[in-house]
Short mmCIF file of C-alpha atoms and ligand atoms in Angstrom, two decimals:
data_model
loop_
_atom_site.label_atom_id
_atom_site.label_comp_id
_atom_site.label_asym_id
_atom_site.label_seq_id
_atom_site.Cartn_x
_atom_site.Cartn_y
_atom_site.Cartn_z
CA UNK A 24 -21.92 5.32 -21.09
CA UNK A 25 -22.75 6.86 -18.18
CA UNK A 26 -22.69 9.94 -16.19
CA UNK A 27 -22.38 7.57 -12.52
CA UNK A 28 -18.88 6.40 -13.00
CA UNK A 29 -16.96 5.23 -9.79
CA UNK A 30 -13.76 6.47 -9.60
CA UNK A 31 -11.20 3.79 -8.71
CA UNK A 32 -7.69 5.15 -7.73
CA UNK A 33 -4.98 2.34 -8.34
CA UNK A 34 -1.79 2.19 -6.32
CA UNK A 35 1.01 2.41 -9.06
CA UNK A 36 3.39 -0.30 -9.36
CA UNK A 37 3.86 -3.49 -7.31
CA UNK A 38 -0.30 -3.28 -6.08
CA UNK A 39 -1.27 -2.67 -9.88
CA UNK A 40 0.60 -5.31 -11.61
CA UNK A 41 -0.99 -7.54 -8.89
CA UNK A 42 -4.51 -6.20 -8.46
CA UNK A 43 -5.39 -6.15 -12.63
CA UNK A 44 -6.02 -9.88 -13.03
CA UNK A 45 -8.48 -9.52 -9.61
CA UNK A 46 -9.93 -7.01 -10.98
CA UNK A 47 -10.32 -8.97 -14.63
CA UNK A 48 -11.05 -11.86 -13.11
CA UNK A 49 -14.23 -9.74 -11.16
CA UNK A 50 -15.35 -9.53 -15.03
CA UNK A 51 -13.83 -5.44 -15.22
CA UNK A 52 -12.32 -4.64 -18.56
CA UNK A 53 -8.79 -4.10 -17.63
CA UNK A 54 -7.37 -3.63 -21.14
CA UNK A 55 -6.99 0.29 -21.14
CA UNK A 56 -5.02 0.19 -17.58
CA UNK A 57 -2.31 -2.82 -18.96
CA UNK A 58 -2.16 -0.72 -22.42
CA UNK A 59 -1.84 2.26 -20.55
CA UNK A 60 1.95 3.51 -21.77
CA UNK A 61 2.24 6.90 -19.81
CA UNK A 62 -0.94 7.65 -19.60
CA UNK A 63 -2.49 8.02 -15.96
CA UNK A 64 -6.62 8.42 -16.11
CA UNK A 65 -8.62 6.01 -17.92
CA UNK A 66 -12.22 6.33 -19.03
CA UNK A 67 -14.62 3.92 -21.03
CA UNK A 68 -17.67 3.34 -22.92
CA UNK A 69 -18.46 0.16 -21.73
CA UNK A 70 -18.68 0.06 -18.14
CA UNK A 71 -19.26 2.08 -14.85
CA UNK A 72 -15.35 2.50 -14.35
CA UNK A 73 -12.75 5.44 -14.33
CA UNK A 74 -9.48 4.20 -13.05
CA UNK A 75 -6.65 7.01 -12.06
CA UNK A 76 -3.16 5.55 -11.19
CA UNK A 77 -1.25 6.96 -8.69
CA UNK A 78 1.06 6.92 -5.74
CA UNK A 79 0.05 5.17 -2.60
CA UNK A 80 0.22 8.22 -0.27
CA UNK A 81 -1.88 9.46 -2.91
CA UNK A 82 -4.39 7.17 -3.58
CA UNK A 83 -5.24 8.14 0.46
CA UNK A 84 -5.23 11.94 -0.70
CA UNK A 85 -7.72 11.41 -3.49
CA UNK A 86 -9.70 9.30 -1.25
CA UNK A 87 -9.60 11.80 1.62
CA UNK A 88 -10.46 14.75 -0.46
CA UNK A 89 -13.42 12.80 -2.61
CA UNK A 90 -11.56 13.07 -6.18
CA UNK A 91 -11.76 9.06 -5.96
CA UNK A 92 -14.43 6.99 -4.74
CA UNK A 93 -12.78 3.73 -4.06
CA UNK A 94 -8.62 3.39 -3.45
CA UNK A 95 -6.97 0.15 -3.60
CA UNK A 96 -3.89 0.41 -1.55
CA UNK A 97 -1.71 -0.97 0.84
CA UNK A 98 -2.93 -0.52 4.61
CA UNK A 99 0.97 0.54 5.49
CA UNK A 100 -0.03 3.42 3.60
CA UNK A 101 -3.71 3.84 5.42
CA UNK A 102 -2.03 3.59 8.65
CA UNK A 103 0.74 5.83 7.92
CA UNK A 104 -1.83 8.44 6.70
CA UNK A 105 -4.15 7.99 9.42
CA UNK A 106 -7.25 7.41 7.19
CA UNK A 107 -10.56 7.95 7.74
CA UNK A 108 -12.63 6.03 4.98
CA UNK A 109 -14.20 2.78 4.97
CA UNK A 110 -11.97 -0.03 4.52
CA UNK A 111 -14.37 -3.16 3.14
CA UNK A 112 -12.00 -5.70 1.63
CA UNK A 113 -8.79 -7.22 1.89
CA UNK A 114 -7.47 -8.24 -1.24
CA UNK A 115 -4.82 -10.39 0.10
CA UNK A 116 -2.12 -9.36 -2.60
CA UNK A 117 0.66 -7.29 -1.73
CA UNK A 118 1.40 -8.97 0.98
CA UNK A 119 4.54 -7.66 2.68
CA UNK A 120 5.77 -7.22 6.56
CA UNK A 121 7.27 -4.44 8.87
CA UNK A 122 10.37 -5.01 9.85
CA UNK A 123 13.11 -3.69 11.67
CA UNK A 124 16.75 -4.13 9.96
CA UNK A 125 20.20 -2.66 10.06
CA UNK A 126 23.80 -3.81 9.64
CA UNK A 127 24.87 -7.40 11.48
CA UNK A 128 27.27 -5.09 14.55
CA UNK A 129 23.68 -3.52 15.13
CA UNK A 130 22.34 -3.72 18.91
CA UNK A 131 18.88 -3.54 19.04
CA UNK A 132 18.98 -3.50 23.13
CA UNK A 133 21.52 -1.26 23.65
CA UNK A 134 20.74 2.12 25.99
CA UNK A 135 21.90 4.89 23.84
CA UNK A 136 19.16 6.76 21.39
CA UNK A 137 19.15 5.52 18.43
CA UNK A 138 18.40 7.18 14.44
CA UNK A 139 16.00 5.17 12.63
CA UNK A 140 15.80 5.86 8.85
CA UNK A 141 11.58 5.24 7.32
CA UNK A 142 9.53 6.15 5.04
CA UNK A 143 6.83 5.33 7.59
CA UNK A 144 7.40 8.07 10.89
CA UNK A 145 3.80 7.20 12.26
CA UNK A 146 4.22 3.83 12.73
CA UNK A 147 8.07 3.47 13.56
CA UNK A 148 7.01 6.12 16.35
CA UNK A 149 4.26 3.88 17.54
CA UNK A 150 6.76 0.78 17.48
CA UNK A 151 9.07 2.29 19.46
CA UNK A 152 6.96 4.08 22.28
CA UNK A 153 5.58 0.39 22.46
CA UNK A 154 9.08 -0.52 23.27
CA UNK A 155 9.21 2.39 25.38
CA UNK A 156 12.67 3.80 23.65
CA UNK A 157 13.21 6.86 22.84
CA UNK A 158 14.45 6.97 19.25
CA UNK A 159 15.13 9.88 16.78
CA UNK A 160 13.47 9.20 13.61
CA UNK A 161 14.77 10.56 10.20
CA UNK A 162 12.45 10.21 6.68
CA UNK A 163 13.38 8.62 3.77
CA UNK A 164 12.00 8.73 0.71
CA UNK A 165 13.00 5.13 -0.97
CA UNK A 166 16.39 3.03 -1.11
CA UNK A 167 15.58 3.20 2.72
CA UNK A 168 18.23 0.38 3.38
CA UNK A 169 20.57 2.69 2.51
CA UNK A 170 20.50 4.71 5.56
CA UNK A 171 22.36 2.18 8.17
CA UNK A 172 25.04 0.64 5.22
CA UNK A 173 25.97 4.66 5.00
CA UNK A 174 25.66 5.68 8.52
CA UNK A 175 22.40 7.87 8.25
CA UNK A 176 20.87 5.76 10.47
CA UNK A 177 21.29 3.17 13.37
CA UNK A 178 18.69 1.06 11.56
CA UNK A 179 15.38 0.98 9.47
CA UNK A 180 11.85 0.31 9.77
CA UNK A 181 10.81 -0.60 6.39
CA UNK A 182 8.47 -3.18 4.70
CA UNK A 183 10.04 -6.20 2.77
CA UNK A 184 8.44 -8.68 0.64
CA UNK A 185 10.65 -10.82 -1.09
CA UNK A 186 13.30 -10.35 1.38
CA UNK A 187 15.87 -9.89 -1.38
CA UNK A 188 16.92 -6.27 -1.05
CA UNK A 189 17.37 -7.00 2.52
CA UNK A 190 19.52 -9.98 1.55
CA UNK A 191 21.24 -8.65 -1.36
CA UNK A 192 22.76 -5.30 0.68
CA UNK A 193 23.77 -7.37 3.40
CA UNK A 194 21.28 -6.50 6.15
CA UNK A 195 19.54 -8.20 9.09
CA UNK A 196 15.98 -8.43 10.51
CA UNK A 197 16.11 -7.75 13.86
CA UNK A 198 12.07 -7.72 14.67
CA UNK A 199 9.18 -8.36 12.96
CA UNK A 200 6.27 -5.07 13.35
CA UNK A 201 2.57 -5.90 11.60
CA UNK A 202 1.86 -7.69 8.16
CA UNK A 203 0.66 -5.23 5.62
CA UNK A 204 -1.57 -6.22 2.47
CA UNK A 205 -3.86 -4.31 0.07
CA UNK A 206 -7.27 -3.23 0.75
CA UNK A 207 -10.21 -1.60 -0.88
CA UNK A 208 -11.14 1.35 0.52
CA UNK A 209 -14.33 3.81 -0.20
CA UNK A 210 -14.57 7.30 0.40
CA UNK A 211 -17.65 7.10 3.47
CA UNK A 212 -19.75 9.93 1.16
CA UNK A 213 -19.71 8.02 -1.86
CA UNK A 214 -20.63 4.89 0.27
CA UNK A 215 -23.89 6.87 0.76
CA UNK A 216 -24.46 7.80 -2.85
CA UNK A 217 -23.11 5.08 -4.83
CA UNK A 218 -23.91 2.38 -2.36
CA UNK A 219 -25.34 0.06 -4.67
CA UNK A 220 -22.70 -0.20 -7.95
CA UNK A 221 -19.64 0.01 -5.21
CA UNK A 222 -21.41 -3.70 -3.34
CA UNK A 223 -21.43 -5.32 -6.11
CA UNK A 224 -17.82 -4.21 -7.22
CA UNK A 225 -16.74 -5.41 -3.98
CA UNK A 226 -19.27 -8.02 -3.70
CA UNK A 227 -17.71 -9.91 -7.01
CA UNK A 228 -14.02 -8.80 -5.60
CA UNK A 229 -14.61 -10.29 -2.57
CA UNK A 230 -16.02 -13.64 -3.98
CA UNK A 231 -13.01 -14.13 -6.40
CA UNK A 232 -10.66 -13.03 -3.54
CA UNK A 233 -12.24 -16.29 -1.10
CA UNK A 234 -11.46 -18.42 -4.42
CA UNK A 235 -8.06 -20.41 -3.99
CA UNK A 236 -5.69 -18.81 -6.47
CA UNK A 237 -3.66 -20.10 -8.78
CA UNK A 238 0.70 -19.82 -8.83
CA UNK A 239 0.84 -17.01 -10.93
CA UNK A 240 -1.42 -14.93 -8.97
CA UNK A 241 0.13 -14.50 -5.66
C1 PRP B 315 10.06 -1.41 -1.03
C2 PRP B 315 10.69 -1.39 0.34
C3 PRP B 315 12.00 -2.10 0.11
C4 PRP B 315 11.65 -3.10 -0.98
C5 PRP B 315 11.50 -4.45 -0.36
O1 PRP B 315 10.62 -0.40 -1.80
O2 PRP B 315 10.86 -0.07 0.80
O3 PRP B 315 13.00 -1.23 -0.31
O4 PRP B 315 10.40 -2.69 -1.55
O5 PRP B 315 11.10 -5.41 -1.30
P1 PRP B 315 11.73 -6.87 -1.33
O6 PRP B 315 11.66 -7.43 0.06
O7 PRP B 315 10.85 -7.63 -2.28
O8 PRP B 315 13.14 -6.74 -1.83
P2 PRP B 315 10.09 -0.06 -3.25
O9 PRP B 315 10.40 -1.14 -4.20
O10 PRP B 315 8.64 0.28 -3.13
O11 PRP B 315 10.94 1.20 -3.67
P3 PRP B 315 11.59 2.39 -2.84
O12 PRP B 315 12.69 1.83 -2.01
O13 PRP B 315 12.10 3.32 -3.86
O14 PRP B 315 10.49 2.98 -2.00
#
């Protein structure tokens, strides 16, 4: 169709499954990305859309370096990765909190430094200069609640949704940190030159995100 497509780059996973019927229900043809198998780029005849899946960090990446024009990702992940683009919409899906969590014979007050286990350094830093203690942070990839029931770390920072792998390994919550949910973000240059076709993306987004959703949507 035609040469002006705007390149959407789609969190993988948990932001996908729940940003498709959005996106559907903002009249974009989502069939390619539900029938996708292992495939990871998706083109089409029909309408001004190319969606790439990817990881979160690297939906920011792509943004960051221009290779996608609009990212839809989690702001844990923006704020983590310190990004520069233009957020213009929350989504309000993926909806999922900070929180700090270790083993019940943790104490959160007491004056020795502790090791905190994250996939998020930035903003467990920032949480704990706030608290002005001086912790030693160690990166995680995933299975983060691993690190206190093994003795890696003292305690996590880590962001939970359903609660239930906090639950089902036996840990506790000890504070709360910010609330994270998706957003749509635009690379600022392709603001400029594709001002028009990204408003009314977002434009329709936003007017089907302000409509009350049904159960199986949130
Ligand atoms: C995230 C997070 C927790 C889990 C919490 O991990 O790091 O481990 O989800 O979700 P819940 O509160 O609904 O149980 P993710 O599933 O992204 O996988 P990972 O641990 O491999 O990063």
């Amino acid at each position: 169709m035609t040469e002006q497509r705007l390149k959407i780059a789609l969190t993988k996973g948990r932001v996908e499954k729940q940003v498709l019927p959005l996106l559907e229900q903002a009249g974009v043809d989502c069939s390619q990305v539900r029938n996708k198998q292992r495939r990871l780029i998706f083109d089409s005849e029909t309408q001004p859309y190319e969606f790439i899946l990817a990881k979160g960090p690297d939906v920011t990446t792509f943004l960051e370096r221009g290779a996608a024009d609009i990212g839809i990702v989690g702001n844990d992940i923006l704020t983590e990765h310190q990004s520069t683009q233009y957020e213009l919409l929350d989504l309000g899906i993926g909806k999922c909190q900070f929180v700090l969590a270790s083993t019940a014979d943790f104490d959160p007050v007491a004056p020795r430094r502790k090791i905190i286990g994250t996939k998020y350094p930035l903003i467990t830093q920032r949480y704990f200069d706030q608290l002005g203690q001086d912790v030693e942070i160690v990166k995680i990839e995933g299975s983060v609640e691993l690190a206190p029931l093994t003795g890696l770390a003292d305690a996590i920072v880590d962001i939970t949704e359903t609660g239930t792998t906090i639950r089902e390994n036996h840990l506790q919550i000890y504070d709360y940190l910010q609330p994270v949910s998706t957003r749509l973000v635009v690379n600022r240059l392709s603001l400029k030159q594709h001002q028009a076709a990204i408003f009314d993306l977002v434009d329709r987004l936003a007017a089907v995100v302000a409509e009350p959703k049904p159960k199986e949507l949130a």
